[in-house]
Coordinates of C-alpha atoms and ligand atoms in Angstrom, one line a residue:
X23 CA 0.0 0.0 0.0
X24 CA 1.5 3.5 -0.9
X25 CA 1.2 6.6 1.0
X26 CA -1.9 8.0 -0.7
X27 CA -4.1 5.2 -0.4
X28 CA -3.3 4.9 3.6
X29 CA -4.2 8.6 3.9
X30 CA -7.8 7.9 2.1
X31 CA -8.7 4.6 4.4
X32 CA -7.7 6.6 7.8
X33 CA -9.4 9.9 7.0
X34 CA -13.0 9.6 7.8
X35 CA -14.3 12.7 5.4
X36 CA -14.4 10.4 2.8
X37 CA -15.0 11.8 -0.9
X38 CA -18.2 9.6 -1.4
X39 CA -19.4 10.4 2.2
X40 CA -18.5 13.8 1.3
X41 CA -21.1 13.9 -2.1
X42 CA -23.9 12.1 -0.4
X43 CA -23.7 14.7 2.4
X44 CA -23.9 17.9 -0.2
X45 CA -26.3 16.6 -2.3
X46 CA -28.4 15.8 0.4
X47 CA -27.8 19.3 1.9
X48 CA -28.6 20.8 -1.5
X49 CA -31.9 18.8 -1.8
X50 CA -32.9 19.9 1.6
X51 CA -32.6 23.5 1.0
X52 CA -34.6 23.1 -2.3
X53 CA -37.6 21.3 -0.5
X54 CA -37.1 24.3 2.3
X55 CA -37.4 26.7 0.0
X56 CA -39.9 25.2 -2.1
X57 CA -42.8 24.7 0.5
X58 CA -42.0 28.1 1.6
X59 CA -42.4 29.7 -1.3
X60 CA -46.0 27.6 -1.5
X61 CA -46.6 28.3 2.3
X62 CA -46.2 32.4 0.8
X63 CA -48.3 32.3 -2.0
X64 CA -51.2 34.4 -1.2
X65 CA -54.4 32.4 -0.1
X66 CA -58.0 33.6 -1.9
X67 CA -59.1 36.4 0.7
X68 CA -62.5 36.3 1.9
X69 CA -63.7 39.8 2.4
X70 CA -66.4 41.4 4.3
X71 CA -68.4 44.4 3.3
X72 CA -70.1 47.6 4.7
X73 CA -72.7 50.3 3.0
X74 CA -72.9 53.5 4.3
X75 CA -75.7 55.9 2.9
X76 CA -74.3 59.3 2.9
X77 CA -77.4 61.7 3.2
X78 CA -76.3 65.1 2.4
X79 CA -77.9 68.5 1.8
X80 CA -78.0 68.4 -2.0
X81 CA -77.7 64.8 -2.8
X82 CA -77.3 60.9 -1.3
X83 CA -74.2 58.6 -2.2
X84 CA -74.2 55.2 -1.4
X85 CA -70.3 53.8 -0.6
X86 CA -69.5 50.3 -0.6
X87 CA -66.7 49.1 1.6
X88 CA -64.2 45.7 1.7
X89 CA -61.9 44.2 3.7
X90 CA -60.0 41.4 4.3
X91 CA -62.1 39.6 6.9
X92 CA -59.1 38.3 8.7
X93 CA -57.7 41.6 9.3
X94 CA -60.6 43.8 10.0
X95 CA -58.6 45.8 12.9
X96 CA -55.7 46.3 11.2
X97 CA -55.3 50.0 9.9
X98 CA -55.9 50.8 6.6
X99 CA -57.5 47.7 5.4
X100 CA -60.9 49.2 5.0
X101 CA -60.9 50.0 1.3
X102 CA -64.2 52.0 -1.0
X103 CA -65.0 49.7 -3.7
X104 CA -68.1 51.3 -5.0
X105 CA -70.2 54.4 -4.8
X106 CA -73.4 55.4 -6.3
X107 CA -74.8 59.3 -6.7
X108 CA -78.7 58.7 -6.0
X109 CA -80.4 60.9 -8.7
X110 CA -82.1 63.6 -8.1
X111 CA -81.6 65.9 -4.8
X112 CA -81.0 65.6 -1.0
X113 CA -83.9 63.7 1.1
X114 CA -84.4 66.7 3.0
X115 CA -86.0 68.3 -0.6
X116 CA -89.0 65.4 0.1
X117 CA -89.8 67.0 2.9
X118 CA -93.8 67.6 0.8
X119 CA -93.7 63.9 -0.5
X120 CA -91.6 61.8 2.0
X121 CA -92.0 58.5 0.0
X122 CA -90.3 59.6 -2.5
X123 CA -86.9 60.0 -0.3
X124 CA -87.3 56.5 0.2
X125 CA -88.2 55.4 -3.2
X126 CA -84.6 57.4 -4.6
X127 CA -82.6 55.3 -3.2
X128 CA -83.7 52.0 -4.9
X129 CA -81.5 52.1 -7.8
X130 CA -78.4 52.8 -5.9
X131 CA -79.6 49.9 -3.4
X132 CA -80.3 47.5 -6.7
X133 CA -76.6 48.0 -7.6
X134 CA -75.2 47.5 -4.1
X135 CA -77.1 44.2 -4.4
X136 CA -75.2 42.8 -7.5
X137 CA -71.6 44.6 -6.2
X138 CA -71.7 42.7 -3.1
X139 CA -71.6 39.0 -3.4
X140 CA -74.8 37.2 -2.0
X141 CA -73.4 34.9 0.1
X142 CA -72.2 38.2 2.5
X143 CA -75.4 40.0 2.4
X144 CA -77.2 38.8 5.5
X145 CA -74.3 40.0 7.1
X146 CA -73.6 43.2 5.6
X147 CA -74.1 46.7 7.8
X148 CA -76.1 49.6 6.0
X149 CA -75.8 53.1 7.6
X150 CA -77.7 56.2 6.6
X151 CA -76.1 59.2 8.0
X152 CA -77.9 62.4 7.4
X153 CA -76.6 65.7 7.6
X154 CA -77.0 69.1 7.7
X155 CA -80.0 69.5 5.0
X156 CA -82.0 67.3 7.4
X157 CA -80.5 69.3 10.6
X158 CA -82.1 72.1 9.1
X159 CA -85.5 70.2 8.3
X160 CA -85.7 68.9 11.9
X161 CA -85.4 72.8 12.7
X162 CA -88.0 74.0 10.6
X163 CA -90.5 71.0 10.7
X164 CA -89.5 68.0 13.2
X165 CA -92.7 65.7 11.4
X166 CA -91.3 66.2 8.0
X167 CA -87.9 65.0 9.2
X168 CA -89.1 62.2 10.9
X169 CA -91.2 60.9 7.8
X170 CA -88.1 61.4 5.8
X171 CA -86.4 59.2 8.1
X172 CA -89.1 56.5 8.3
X173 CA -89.4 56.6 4.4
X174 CA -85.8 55.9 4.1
X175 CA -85.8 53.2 7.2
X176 CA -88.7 51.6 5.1
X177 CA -86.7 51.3 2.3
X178 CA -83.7 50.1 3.2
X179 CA -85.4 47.3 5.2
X180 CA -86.6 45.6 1.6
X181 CA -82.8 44.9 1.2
X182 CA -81.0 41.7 2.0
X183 CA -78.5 43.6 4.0
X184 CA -78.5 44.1 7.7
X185 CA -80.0 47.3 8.5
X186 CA -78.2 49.6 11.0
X187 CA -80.1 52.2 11.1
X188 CA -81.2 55.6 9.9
X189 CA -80.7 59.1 11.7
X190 CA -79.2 62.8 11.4
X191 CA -75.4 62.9 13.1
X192 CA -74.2 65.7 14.8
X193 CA -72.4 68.3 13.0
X194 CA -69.6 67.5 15.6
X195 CA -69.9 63.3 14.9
X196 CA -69.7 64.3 11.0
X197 CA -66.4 66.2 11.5
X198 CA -64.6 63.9 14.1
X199 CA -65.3 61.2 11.4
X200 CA -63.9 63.1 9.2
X201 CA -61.1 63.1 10.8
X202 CA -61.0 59.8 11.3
X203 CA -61.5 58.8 7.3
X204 CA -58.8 60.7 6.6
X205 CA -55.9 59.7 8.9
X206 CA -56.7 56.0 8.6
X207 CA -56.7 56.0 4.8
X208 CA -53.5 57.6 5.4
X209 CA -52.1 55.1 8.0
X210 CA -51.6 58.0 10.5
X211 CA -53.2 56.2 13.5
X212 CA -50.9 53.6 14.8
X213 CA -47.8 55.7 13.7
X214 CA -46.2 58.6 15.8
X215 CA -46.4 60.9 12.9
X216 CA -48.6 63.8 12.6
X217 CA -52.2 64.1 12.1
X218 CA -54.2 65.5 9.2
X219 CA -56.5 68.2 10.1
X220 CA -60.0 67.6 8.3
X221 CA -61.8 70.6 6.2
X222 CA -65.1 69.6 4.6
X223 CA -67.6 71.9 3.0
X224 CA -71.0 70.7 1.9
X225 CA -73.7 72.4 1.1
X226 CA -75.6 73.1 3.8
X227 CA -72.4 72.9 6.7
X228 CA -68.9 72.8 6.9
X229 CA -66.4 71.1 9.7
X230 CA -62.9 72.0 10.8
X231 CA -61.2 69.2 12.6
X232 CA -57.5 68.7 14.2
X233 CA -55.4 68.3 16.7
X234 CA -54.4 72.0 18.0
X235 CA -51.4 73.0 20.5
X236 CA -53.4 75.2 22.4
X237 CA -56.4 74.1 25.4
X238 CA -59.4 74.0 24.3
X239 CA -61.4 76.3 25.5
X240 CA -65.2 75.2 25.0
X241 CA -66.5 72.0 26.1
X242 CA -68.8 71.5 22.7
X243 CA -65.5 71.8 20.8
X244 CA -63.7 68.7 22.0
X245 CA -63.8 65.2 20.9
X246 CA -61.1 62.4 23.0
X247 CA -60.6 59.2 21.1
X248 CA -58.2 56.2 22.0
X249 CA -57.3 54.7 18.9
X250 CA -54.6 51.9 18.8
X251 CA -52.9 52.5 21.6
X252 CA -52.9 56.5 21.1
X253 CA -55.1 59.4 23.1
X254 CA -56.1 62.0 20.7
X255 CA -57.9 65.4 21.8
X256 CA -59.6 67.2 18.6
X257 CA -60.9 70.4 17.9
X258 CA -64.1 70.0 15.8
X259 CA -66.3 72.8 15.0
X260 CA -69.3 72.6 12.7
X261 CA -70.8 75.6 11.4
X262 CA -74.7 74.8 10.2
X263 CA -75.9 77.6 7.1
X264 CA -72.0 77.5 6.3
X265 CA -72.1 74.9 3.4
X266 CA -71.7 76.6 0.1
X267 CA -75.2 76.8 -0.7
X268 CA -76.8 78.4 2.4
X269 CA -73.4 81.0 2.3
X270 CA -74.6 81.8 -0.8
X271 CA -78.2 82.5 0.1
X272 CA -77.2 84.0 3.1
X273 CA -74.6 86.5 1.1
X274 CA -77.8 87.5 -1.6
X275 CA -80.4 87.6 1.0
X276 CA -77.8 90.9 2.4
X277 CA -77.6 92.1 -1.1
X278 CA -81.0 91.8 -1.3
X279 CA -82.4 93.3 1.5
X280 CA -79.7 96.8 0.6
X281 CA -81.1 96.6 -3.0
X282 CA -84.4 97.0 -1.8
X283 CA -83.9 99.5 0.5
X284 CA -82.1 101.9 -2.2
X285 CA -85.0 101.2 -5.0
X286 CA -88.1 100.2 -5.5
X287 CA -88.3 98.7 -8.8
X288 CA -90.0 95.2 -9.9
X289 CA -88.3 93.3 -10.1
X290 CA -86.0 93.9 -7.6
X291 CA -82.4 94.2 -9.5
X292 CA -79.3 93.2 -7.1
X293 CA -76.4 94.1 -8.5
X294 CA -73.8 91.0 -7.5
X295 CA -69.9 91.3 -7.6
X296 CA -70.0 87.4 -7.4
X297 CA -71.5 86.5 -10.6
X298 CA -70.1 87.1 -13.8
X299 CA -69.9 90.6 -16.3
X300 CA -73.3 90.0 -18.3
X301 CA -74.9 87.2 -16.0
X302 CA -78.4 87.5 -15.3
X303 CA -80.9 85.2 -13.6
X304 CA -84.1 86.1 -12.8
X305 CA -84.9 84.3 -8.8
X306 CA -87.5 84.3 -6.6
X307 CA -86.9 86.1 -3.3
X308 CA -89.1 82.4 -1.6
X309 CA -85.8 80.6 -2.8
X310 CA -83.4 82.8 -1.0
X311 CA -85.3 83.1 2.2
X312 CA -86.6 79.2 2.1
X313 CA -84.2 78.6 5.0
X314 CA -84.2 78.6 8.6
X315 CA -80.8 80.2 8.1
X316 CA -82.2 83.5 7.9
X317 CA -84.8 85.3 9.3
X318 CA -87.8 86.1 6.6
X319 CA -87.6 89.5 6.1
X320 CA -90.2 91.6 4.1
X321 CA -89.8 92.7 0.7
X322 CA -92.4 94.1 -1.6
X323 CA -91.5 92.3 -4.8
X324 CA -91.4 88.4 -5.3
X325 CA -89.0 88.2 -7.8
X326 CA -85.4 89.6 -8.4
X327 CA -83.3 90.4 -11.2
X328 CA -80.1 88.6 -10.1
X329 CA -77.0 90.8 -12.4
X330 CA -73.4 89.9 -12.0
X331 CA -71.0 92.5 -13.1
X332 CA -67.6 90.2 -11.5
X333 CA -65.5 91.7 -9.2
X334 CA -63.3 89.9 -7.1
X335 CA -62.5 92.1 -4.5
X336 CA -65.9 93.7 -4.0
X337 CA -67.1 90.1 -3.8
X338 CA -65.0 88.8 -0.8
X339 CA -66.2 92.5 0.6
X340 CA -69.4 91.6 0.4
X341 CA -68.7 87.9 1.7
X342 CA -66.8 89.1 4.7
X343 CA -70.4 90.4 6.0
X344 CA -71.8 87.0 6.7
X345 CA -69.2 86.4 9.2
X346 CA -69.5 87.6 12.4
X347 CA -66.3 88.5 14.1
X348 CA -67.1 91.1 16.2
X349 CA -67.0 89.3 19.3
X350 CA -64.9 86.6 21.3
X351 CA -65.8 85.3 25.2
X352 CA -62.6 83.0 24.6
X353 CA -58.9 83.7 24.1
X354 CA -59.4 83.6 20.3
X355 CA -62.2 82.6 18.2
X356 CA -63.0 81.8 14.2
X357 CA -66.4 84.1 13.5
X358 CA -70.1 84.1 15.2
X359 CA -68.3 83.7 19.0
X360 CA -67.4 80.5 18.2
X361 CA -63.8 79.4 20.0
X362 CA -60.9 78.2 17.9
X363 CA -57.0 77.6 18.3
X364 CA -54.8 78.6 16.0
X365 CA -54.8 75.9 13.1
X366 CA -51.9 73.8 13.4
X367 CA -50.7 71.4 11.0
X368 CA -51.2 70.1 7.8
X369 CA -54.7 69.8 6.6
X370 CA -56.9 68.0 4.3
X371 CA -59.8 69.9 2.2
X372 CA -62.4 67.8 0.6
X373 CA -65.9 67.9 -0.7
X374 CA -67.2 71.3 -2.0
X375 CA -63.3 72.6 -1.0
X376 CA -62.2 70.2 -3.7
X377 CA -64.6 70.4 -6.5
X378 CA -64.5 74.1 -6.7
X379 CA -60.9 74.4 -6.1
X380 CA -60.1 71.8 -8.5
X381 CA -62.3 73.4 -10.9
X382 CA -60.6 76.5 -10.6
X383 CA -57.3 74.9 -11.1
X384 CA -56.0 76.6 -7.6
X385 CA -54.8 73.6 -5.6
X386 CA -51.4 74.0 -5.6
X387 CA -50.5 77.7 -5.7
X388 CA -49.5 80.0 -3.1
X389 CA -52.4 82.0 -1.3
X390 CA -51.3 85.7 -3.6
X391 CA -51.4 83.8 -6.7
X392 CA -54.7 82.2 -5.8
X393 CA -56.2 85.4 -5.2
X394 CA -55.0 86.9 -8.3
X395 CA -56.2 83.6 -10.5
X396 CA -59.5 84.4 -8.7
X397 CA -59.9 88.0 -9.6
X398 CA -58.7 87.5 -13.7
X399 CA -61.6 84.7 -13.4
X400 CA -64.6 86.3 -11.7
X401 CA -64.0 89.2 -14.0
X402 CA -64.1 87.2 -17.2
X403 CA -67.7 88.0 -18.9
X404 CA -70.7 85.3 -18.5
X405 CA -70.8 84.3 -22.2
X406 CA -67.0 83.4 -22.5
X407 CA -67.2 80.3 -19.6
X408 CA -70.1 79.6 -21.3
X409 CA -68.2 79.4 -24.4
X410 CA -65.2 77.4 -22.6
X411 CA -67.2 75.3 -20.7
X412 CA -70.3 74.0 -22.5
X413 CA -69.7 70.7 -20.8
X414 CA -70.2 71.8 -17.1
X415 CA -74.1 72.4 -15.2
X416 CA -74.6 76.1 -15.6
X417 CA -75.4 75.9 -12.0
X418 CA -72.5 75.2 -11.1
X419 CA -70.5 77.3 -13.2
X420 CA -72.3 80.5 -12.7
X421 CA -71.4 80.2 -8.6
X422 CA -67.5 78.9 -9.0
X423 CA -66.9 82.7 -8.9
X424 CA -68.8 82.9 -5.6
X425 CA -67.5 79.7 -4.2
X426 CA -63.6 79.9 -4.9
X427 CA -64.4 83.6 -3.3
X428 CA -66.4 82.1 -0.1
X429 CA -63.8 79.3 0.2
X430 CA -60.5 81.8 0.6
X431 CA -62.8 83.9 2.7
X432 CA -63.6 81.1 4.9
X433 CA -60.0 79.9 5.3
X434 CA -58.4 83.1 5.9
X435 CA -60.7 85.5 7.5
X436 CA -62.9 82.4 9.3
X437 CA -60.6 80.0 10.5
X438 CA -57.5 82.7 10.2
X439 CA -55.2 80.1 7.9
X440 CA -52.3 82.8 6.7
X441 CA -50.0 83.3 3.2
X442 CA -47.4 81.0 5.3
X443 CA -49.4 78.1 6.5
X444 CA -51.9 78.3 3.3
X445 CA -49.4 75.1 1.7
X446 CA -50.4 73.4 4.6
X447 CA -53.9 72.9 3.1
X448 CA -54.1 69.9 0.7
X449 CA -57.2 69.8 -1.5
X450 CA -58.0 66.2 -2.0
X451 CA -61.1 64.1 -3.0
X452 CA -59.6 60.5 -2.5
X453 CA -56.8 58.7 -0.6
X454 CA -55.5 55.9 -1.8
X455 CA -59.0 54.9 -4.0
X456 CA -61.4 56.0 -1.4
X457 CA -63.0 59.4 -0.9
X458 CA -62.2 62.1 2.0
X459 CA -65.9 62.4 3.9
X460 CA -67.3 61.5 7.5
X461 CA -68.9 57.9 6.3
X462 CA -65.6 55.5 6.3
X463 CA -64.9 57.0 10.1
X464 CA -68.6 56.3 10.9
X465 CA -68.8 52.6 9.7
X466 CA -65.0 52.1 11.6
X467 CA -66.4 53.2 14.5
X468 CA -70.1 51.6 14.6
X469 CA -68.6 47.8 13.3
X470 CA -65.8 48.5 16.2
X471 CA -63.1 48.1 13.1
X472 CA -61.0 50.8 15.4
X473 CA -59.3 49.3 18.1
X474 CA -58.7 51.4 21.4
X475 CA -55.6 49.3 21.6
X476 CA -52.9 48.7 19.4
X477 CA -53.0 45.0 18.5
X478 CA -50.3 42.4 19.5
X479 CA -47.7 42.1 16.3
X480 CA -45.3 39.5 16.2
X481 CA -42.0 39.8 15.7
X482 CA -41.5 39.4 12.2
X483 CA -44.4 39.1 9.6
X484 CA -44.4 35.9 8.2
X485 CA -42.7 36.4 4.8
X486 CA -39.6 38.0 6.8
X487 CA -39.9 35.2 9.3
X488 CA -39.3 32.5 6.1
X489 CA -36.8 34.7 4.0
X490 CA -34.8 34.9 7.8
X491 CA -34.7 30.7 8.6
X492 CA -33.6 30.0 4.9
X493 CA -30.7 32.4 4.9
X494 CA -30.0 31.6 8.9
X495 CA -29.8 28.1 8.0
X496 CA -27.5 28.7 4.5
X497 CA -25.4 30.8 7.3
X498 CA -25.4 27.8 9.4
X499 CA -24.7 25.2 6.2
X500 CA -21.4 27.4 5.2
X501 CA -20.4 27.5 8.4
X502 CA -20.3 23.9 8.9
X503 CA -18.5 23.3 5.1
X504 CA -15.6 25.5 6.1
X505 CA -15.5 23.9 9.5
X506 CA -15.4 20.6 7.8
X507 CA -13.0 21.4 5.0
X508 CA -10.7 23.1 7.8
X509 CA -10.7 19.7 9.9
X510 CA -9.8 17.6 6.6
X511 CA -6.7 19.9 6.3
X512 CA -5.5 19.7 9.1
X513 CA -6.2 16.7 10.1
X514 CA -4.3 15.5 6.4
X515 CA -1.3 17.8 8.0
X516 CA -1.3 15.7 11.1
X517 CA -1.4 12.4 9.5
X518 CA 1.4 13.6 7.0
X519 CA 3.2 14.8 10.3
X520 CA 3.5 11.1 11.5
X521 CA 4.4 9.3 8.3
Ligands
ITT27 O1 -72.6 68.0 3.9 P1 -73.9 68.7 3.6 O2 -73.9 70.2 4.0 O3 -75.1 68.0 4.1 O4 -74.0 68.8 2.0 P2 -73.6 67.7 0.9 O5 -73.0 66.5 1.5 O6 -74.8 67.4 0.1 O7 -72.5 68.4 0.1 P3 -71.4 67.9 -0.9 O8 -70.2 67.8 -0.2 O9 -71.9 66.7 -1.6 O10 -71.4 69.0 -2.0 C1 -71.1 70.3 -1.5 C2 -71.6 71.3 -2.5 O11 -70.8 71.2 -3.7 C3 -71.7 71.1 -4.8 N1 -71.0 70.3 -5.8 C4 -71.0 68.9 -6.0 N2 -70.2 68.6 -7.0 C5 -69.8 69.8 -7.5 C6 -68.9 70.1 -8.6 O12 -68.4 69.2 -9.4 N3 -68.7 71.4 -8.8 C7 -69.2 72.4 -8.0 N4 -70.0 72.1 -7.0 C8 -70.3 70.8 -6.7 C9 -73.0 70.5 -4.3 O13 -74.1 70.9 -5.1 C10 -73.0 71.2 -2.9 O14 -73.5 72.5 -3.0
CA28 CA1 -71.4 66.3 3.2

């Protein structure tokens, strides 16, 4: 026998050994990461769904909701799959024919019924929140109100779904949930990053919601939520007649009445630096005083020559009137006595602040520039956005003048938002698919989908946990190759050592 072959029989790390031990290795890693990488594959999600009927001033939508059912208090899982505009106006406009407020909802309903699959209907929430166009009903005639809400109720009980209920939130319920919409779409909550302030201006109301660095000073104005694991103290204000639609009444009803003071004519002509250069719209003074916004004042005529001659400037003049800011019983207030802090923050403006600003192309420009964009716009004559536009409700068009005005006037001289902190205001209609609005927070917060508490998360999420115990063991398998190839050497040296 020669050297060599003595050296093979005595070492035990023999070749073959050696192979069979590799390949094995080898074929053990590729199972490993084989099942994991079946373990991973994401399973068919079963989902769970919500509707919430939003009941505004001037019109209903019906939003659909998902989510994962095995993760219903995570944050952000809640996602809008759906929504449906009910035709025709607000239920608060049935106030002479309640049935139909139920009735208008049936199409919507019909498609909620073929978005949802049936299997999950028994089991599916409805909400119908109403707002401040029934808020104002309830003021002027409780019955009405009440037979809108039974018509609805009605309705919605001829569904498969599981009804929730029907009722008019507070103006203070509709801007907390605001809130709450908007900083768990944007997976705020469980993180310690700021919060978004919530602006939202509908048509009959608007809210101003955040977190402010000062006490607050009047009980009615504070809202305390624990949610995951986090104490948050808002500032919520709503500000019923303030929508859009009741400023705008409330801003022509002053016109009015100094128009008809200074002539007598019939019809009534008031002269408005809101509307257009050669806009003119004859109104009757019943549909500017139709509100318990105002008090009824008496004029002779019953019909007004509404004329626009567009001038910026005298417009937010004229706009400033509606707000009261004459006195404060608190440190600082916004406008009609009502207490504010100084906004703090960054914000997020959606509904009416949206559309209009959007429309106007001013979401991203500084607060001069706005104002200047404004004023070449308002003074631009009636027949050219006609001309520009054809494809947008004259409605709507003839009062983006007024509203873009009403909107800066709002932010800066109501809620005292400044040329520094103006960037600070987002105007936004979604996050991440689903839109900015009070129902999202509500459903969260009726279904429980909000935890107080932060839930228990393990260590690792799974994926991480696989990707880890197939590297660690690689780590491990090197490890024991080198230690193995380092004992063959040396234990070769050794045995050459002797011969
Ligand atoms: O919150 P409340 O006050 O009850 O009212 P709402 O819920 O009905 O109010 P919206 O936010 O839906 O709309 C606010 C206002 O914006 C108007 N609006 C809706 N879409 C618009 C658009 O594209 N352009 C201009 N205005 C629009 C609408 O008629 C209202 O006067
Ligand atoms: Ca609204």
């Amino acid at each position: 026998m020669d050297e060599q072959e003595e050296v093979k029989v005595k070492n035990p790390w023999h070749r073959p050994v050696l192979i069979f031990l590799t390949v094995f290795i080898i074929l053990g890693i590729v199972i490993m990461v084989s099942i994991s990488v079946v373990q991973n594959k994401p399973l068919p999600k079963k989902y769970k769904y919500g509707i919430v009927l939003d009941a505004g001033s001037s019109h209903t939508s019906v939003f659909i909701y998902e989510w994962p059912a095995e993760k219903e208090n995570n944050t952000g899982m809640v996602r809008q799959i759906h929504t449906c505009n009910v035709k025709g106006k607000g239920i608060s406009s049935y106030n002479a024919n309640p049935d139909g407020a139920g009735k208008s909802l049936q199409e919507c309903m019909v498609e909620a019924k073929q978005k949802i699959p049936a299997y999950r209907h028994s089991e599916t929430p409805v909400y119908l929140g109403a707002t401040a166009g029934m808020r104002l009903l309830k003021m002027e005639d409780e019955t009405a109100s009440e037979k809108v809400l039974a018509s609805v109720e009605h309705s919605l009980k001829t569904y498969p779904f599981s009804y929730q209920g029907a009722r008019i939130i507070s103006g203070q319920e509709e801007g907390a949930f605001g809130w709450i919409t908007v900083n768990y779409l944007n997976q705020n909550l469980n993180k310690p990053t700021g919060t978004l302030g919530a602006l939202d201006l509908g048509g009959a109301s608007t809210q101003i919601t955040f977190i402010p660095q000062q006490e607050i000073e009047s009980g009615d104005n504070s809202i305390d939520f624990r949610l995951y694991g986090n104490d948050y103290h808002l500032y919520t204000h709503s500000f019923l007649c303030y929508g859009k639609d009741q400023a705008l009444k409330l801003s022509l009803s002053k016109k009015l009445v100094s128009a008809h003071a200074a002539s007598k004519t019939d019809p009534i002509e008031v002269r408005d630096p809101c509307f257009h250069p050669g806009y003119n719209f004859t109104r009757t003074v019943q549909s500017i005083f139709d509100t318990p916004c105002m008090k009824a004042v008496n004029i002779s005529s019953g019909i007004i020559s509404h004329v626009g001659f567009g001038d910026w400037s005298q417009c937010q003049q004229s706009i400033r009137k509606v707000f009261n800011t004459s006195r404060c019983a608190y440190s600082k207030c916004s406008f009609n006595e009502v207490f504010q802090p100084s906004v703090y923050g960054k914000f997020g403006a959606f509904s009416a602040f949206f559309f209009v600003m959007d429309f106007l192309n001013l979401t991203s420009d500084s607060l001069a520039i706005t104002k200047q964009k404004l004023e070449k716009y308002c003074s631009t004559p009636w027949k050219k956005i006609v001309e520009n536009y054809p494809l947008v409700k004259e409605k709507y068009l003839s009062e983006y003048c007024f509203s873009g005005t009403y909107i800066l006037t709002l932010l800066e001289d109501g809620y005292n938002f400044t040329s520094e902190n103006w960037q600070d205001i987002s105007f936004l209609k979604k996050i991440k698919g689903s839109d900015a609005g009070w129902t999202l927070g509500y459903m969260l917060n009726l279904t429980n989908m909000i935890p107080a508490e932060a839930p228990d998360t393990r260590l690792m999420p799974y994926g991480g946990y696989v990707t880890f115990m197939i590297f660690f063991t690689l780590f491990i398998f090197v490890l024991f190759l080198l230690a193995c190839l380092y004992f063959r050497q040396s234990t070769r040296k050794a045995q050459k050592g002797i011969i």
